[in-house]
Coordinates of C-alpha atoms and ligand atoms in Angstrom, one line a residue:
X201 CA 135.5 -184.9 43.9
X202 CA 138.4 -185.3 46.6
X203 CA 140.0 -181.8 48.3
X204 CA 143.5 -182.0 47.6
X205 CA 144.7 -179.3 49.6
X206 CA 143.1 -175.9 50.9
X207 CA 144.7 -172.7 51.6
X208 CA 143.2 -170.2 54.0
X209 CA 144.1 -166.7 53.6
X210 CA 143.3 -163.9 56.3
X211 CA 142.7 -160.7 54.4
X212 CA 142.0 -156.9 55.4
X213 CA 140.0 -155.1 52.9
X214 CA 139.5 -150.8 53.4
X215 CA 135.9 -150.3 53.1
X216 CA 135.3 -147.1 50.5
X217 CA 133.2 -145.6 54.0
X218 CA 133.5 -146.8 57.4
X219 CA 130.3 -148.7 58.4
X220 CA 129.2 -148.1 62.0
X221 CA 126.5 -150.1 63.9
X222 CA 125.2 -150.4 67.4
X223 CA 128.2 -152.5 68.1
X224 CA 130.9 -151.0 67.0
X225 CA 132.8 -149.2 63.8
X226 CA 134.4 -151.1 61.0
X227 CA 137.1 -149.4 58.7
X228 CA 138.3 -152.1 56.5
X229 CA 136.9 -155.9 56.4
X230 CA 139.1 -158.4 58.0
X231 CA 137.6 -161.9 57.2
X232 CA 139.0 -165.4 55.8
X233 CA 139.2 -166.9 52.5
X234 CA 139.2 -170.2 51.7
X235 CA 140.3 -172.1 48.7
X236 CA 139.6 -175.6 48.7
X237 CA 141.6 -177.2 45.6
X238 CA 140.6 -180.2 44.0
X239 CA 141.0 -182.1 40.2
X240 CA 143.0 -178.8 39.2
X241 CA 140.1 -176.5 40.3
X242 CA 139.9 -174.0 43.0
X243 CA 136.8 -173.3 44.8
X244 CA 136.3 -170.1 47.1
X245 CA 134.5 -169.8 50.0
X246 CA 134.3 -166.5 52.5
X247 CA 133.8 -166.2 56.5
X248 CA 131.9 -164.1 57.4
X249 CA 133.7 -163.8 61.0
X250 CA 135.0 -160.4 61.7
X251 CA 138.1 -159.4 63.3
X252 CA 136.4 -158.9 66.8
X253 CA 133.1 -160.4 68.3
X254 CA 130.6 -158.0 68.0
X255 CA 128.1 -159.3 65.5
X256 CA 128.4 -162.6 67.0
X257 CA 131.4 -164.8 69.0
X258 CA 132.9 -165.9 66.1
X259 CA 135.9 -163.9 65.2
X260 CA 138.7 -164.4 62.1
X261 CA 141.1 -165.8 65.0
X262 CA 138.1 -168.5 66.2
X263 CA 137.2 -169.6 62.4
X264 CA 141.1 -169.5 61.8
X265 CA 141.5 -172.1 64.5
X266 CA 138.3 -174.0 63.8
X267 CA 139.1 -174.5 60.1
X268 CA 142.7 -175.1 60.4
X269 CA 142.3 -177.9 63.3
X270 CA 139.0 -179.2 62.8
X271 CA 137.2 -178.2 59.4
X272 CA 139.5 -178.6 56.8
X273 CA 141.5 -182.3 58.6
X274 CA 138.1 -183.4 58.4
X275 CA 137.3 -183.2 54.6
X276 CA 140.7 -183.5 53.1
X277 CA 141.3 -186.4 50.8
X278 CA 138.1 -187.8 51.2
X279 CA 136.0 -188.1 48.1
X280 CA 132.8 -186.7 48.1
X281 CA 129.5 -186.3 45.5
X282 CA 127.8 -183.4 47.7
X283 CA 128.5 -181.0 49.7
X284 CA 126.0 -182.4 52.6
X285 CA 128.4 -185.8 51.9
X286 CA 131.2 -183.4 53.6
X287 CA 129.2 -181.3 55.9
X288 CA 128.3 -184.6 57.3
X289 CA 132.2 -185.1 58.1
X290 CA 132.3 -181.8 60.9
X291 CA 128.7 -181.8 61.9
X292 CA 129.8 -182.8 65.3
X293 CA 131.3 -179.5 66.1
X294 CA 129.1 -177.6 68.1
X295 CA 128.6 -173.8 66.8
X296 CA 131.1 -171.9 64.4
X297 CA 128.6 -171.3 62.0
X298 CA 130.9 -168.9 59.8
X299 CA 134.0 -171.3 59.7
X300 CA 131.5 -174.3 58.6
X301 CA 130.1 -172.2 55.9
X302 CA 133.3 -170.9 54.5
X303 CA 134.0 -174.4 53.9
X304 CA 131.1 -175.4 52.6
X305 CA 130.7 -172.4 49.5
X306 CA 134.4 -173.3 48.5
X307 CA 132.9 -176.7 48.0
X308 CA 129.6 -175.9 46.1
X309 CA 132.2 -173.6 44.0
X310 CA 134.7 -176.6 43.6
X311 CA 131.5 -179.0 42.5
X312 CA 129.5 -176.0 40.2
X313 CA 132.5 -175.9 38.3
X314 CA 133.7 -179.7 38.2
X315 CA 129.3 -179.6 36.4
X316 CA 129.7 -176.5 34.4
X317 CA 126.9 -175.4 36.6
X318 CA 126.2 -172.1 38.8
X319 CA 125.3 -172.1 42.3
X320 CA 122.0 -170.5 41.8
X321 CA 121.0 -173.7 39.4
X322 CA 122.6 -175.8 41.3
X323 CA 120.8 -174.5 44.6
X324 CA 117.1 -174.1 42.4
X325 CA 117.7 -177.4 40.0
X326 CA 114.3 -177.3 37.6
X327 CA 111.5 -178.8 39.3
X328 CA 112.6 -177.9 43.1
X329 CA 110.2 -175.0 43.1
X330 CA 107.4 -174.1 41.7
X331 CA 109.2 -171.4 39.7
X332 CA 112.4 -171.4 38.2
X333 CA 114.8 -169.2 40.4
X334 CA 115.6 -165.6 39.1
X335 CA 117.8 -163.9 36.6
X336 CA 117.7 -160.6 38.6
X337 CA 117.2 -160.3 42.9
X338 CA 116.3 -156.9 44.7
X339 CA 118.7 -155.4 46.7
X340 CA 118.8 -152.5 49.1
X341 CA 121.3 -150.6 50.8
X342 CA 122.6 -150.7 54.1
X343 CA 123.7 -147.4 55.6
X344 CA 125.8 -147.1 59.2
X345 CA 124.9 -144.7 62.4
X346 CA 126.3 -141.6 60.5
X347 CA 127.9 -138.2 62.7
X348 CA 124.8 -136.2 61.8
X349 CA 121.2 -136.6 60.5
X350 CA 122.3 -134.2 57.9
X351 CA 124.6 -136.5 56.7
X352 CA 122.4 -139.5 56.5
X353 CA 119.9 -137.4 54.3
X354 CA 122.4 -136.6 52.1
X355 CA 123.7 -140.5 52.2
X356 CA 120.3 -141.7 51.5
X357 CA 119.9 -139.2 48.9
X358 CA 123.2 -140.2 47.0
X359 CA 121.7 -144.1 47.3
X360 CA 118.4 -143.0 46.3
X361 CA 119.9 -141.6 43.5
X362 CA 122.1 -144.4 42.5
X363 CA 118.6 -146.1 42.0
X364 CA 118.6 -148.2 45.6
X365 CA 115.0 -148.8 46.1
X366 CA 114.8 -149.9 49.6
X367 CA 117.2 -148.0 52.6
X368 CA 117.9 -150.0 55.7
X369 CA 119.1 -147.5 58.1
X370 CA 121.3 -148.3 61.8
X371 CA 119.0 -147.3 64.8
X372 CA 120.8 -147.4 68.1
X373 CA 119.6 -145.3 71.4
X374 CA 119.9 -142.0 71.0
X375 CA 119.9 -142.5 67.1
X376 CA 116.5 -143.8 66.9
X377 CA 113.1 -141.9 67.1
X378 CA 114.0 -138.8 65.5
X379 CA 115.8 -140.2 62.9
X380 CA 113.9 -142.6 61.4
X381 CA 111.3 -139.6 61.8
X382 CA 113.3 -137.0 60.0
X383 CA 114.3 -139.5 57.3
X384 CA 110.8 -140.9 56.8
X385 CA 109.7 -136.9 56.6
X386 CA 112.2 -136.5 53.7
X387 CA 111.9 -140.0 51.7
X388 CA 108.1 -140.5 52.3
X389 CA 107.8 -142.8 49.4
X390 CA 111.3 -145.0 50.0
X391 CA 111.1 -148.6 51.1
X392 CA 112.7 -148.0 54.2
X393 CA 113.9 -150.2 57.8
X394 CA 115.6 -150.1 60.7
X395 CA 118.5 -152.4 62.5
X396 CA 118.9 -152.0 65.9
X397 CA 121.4 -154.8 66.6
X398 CA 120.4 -156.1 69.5
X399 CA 120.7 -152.5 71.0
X400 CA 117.2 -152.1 73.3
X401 CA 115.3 -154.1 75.7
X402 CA 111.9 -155.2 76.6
X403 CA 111.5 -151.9 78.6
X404 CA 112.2 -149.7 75.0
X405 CA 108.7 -151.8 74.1
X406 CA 106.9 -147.6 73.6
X407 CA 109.8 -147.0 71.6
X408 CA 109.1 -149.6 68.9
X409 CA 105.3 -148.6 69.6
X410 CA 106.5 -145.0 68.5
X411 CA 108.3 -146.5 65.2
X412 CA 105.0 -147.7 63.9
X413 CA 103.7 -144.5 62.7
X414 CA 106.3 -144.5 60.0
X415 CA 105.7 -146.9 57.9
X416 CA 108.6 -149.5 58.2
X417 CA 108.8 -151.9 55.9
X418 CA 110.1 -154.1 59.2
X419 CA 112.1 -153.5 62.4
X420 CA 115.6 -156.1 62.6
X421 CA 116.5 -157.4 65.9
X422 CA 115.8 -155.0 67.9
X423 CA 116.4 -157.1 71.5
X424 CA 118.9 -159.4 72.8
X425 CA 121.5 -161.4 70.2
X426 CA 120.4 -164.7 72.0
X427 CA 116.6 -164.4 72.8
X428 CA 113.9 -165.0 70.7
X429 CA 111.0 -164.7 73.7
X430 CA 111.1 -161.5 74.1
X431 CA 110.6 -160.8 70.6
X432 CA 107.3 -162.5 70.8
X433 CA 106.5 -160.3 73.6
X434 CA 107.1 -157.1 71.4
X435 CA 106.1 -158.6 67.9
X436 CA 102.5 -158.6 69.5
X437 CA 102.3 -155.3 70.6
X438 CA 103.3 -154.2 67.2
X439 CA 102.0 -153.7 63.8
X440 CA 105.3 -153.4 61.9
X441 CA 106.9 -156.6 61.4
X442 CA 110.1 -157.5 63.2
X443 CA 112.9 -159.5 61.3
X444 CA 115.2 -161.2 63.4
X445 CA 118.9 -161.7 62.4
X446 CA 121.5 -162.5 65.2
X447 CA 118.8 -164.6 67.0
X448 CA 118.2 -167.0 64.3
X449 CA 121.6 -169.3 63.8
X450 CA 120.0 -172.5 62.5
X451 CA 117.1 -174.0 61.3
X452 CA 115.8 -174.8 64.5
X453 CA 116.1 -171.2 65.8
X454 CA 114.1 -170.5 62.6
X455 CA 111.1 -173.0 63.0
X456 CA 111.7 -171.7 67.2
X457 CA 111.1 -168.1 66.3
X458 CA 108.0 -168.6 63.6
X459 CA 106.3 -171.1 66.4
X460 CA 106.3 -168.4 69.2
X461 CA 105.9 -165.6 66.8
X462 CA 108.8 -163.5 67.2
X463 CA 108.8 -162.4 63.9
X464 CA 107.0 -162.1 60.8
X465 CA 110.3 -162.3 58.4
X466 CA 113.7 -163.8 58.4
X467 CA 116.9 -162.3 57.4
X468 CA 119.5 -165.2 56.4
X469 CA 122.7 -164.8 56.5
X470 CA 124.4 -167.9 55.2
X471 CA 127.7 -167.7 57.6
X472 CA 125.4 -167.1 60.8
X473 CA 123.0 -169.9 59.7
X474 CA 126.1 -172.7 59.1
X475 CA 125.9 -172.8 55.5
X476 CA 123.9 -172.9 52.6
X477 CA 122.5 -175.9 53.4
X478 CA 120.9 -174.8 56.5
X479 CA 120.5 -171.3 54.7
X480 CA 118.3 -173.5 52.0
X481 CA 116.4 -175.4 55.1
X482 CA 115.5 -171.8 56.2
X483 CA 113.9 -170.8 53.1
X484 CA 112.1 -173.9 52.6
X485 CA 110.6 -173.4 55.6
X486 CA 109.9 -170.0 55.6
X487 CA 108.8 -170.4 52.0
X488 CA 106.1 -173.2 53.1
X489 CA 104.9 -171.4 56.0
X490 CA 104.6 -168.0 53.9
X491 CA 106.5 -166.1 55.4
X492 CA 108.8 -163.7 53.8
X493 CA 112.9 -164.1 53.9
X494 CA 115.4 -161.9 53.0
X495 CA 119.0 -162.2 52.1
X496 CA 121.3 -160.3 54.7
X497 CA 125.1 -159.5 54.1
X498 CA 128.3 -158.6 56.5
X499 CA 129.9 -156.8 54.2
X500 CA 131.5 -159.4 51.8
X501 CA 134.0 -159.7 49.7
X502 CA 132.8 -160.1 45.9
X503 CA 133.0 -163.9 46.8
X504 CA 130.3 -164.1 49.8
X505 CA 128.5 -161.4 47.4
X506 CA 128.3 -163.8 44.8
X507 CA 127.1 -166.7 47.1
X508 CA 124.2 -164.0 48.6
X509 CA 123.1 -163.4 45.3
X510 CA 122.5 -167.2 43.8
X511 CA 120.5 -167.9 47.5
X512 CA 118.8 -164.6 46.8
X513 CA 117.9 -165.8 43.5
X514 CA 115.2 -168.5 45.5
X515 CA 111.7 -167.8 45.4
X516 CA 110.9 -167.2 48.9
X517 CA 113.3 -164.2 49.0
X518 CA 110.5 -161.6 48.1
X519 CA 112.1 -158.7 50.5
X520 CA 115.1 -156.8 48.7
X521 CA 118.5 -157.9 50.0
X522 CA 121.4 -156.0 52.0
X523 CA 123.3 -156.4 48.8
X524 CA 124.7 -153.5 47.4
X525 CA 127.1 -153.0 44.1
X526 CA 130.8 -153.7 44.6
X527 CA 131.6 -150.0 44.2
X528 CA 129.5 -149.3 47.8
X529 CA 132.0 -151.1 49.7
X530 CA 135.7 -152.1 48.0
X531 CA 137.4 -150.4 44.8
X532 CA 138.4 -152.9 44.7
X533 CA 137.1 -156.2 45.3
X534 CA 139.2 -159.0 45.3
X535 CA 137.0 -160.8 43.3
X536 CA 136.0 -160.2 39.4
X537 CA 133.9 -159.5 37.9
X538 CA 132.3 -156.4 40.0
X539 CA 128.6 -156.5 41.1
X540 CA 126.7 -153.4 39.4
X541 CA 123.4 -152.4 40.7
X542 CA 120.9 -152.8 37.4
X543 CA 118.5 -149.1 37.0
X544 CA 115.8 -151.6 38.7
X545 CA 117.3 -151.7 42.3
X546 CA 118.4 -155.3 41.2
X547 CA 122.0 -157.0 40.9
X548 CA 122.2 -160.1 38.4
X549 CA 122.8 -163.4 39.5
X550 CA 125.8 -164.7 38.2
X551 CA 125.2 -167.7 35.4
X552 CA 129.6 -169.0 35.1
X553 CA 129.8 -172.1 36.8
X554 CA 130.3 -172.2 40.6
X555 CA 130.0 -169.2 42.4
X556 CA 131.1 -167.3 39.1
X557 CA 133.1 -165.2 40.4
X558 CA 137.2 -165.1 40.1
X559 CA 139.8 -164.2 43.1
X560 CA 142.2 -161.8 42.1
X561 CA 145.5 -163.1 42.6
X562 CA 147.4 -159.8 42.5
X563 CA 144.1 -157.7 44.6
X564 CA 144.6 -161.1 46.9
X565 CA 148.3 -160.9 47.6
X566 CA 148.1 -157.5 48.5
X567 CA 145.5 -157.5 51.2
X568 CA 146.7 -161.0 52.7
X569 CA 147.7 -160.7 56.2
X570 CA 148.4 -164.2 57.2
X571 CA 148.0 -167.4 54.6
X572 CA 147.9 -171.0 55.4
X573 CA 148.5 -174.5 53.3
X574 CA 146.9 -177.2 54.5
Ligands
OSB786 O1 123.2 -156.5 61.1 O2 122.8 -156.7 59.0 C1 123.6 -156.5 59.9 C2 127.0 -155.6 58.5 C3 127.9 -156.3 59.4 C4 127.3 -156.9 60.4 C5 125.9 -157.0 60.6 C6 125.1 -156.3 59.7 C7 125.7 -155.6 58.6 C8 124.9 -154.8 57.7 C9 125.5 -154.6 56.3 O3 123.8 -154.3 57.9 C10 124.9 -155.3 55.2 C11 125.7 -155.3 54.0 O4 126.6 -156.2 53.8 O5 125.6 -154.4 53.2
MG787 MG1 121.1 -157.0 61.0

């Protein structure tokens, strides 16, 4: 396989709700997507980057930059059998996780389709794992820091309804205690969390101490984006299990954070990680060790949706996923078919080669802010 050419397109998305967390309030989804184009196939990938750098330092305009200058120079017209054949070309750039993995899904797309195969065989080929990978993965929902507690009850009760089994809820300070108490009073049976993103520090240690009376199915980086030591510290003077998120950005971070005890699960991201390579070393990893991963999300586009759900499909991903049905966050997509959330709090895993889903060209044209030929 050889990239002809790639286009990047910079789209805004609206979001059916806003979606607030402790660092900030996002109202539609500005991201990039990439096509990388190759024997008369396209292949898509998504960056995760937002349009400002509150999640992490990456940002639409960094990734833009990255990809355009570095990434994409670095892969064109050079043929290649797998993707870690053209990873290998821009492993030298330090950081920019999100660009890198943008890159890479357009390429597993590009290759599942040049095999007829779909990412989720192609990431679990027979024999890998001890089981084959699933038809079906469990999802959740992830709900924002909403203007009342009234009106997260009535939130979680519309998601409850819809047949989400597992709530994640946004804690921040102020938004914390009571509300996780309040909602835990209502929904005594739900599998329920909290996020914090990064919002508390060691000294909110009796806080988390509080939190375990309810029952949490796992706390999600509550401390600093950057540290995983202080996690250990408050990982061992809990009994809920914290998940770390914006600390872990590559396999090493992972093996880091398991070795000092930090946490007891892993949310992966693919875009935080580097890719799905690294986001495939994680779960190895996590998976020998026995330790529980779970597939996170940044709001995606059906086209990171549809590379969460073939990782979420591996067998170490035992925890539901933040991956909702389309309809929770675009209507619509640009990207058909739609994800639909299954009456068992599951969404299927695509089986069309590649990613298996399809950009819509019109939907694409019409929330394209800025595109680029390369
Ligand atoms: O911390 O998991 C997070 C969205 C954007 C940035 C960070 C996070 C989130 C979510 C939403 O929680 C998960 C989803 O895509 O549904
Ligand atoms: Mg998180």
């Amino acid at each position: 396989m050889k990239i002809e050419h790639v286009d990047l397109f910079h789209i805004s998305l609206p979001l059916v709700q806003p979606f607030e967390t402790s660092f900030g309030v996002e109202r539609e989804r500005e991201c990039i997507l990439v096509a990388a184009h190759g024997e008369g196939l396209t292949g898509w990938g998504e960056c995760a980057a937002s349009s400002w750098p509150g999640f992490s330092y990456e940002t639409v305009g960094t990734a833009w930059h990255i990809l355009r200058d570095f990434i994409v120079p670095a892969v064109l017209d050079q043929p290649f059998e797998a993707p870690c054949d053209a990873i290998d070309r821009y492993r030298w750039i330090r950081g920019h996780p999100m660009a890198k993995a943008a890159l890479e899904a357009a390429l597993w797309d590009l290759l599942g389709q040049a095999q007829g195969t779909s990412l989720a065989d192609m990431l679990a080929p027979v024999g890998r794992y001890e089981q084959p990978h699933r038809q079906r993965v469990d999802v959740g929902v992830s709900i924002g820091v909403q203007p009342t507690l009234d009106a997260l009850l009535t939130r979680i009760q519309g998601f409850v309804d819809e047949g989400y089994g597992r709530i994640k809820i946004k804690i921040k300070p102020g938004w914390d205690l009571d509300v996780v108490r309040a909602v835990r009073g209502r929904f005594p049976d739900v599998r329920l969390m909290a996020d914090a993103n990064s919002a508390y520090s060691l000294d909110d240690a009796p806080l988390f101490e509080a939190l375990d009376d309810y029952d949490l199915l796992m706390i999600e980086q509550p401390l600093a984006y950057d540290d995983i030591a202080d996690h250990a510290k408050l990982q061992a003077r809990l009994r809920t299990p914290l998940c770390l998120d914006e600390s872990i950005i590559s396999p090493a971070h992972a093996r880091w954070a398991l070795e000092l005890k930090a946490c007891q699960v892993i949310n992966i991201k693919v875009g935080r990680v580097g890719g799905l390579t690294e986001a495939c070393q994680i779960h190895d990893l996590a998976l020998a060790q026995g330790v529980p991963v779970w597939c996170g999300g940044m709001l995606e586009t059906g086209v990171g949706r549809a590379v969460n759900v073939a990782i979420a499909a591996l067998p170490g991903y035992t925890l539901p996923g933040d991956l909702s049905a389309t309809a929770r966050y675009y209507n619509p997509d640009v990207a058909d078919p739609p994800f639909t959330l299954n009456p068992d709090s599951t969404l299927s895993v695509p089986t069309r080669p590649g990613i298996g889903v399809e950009v819509n060209r019109e939907r694409l044209e019409q929330v394209t802010v800025r595109k680029l030929s390369l």
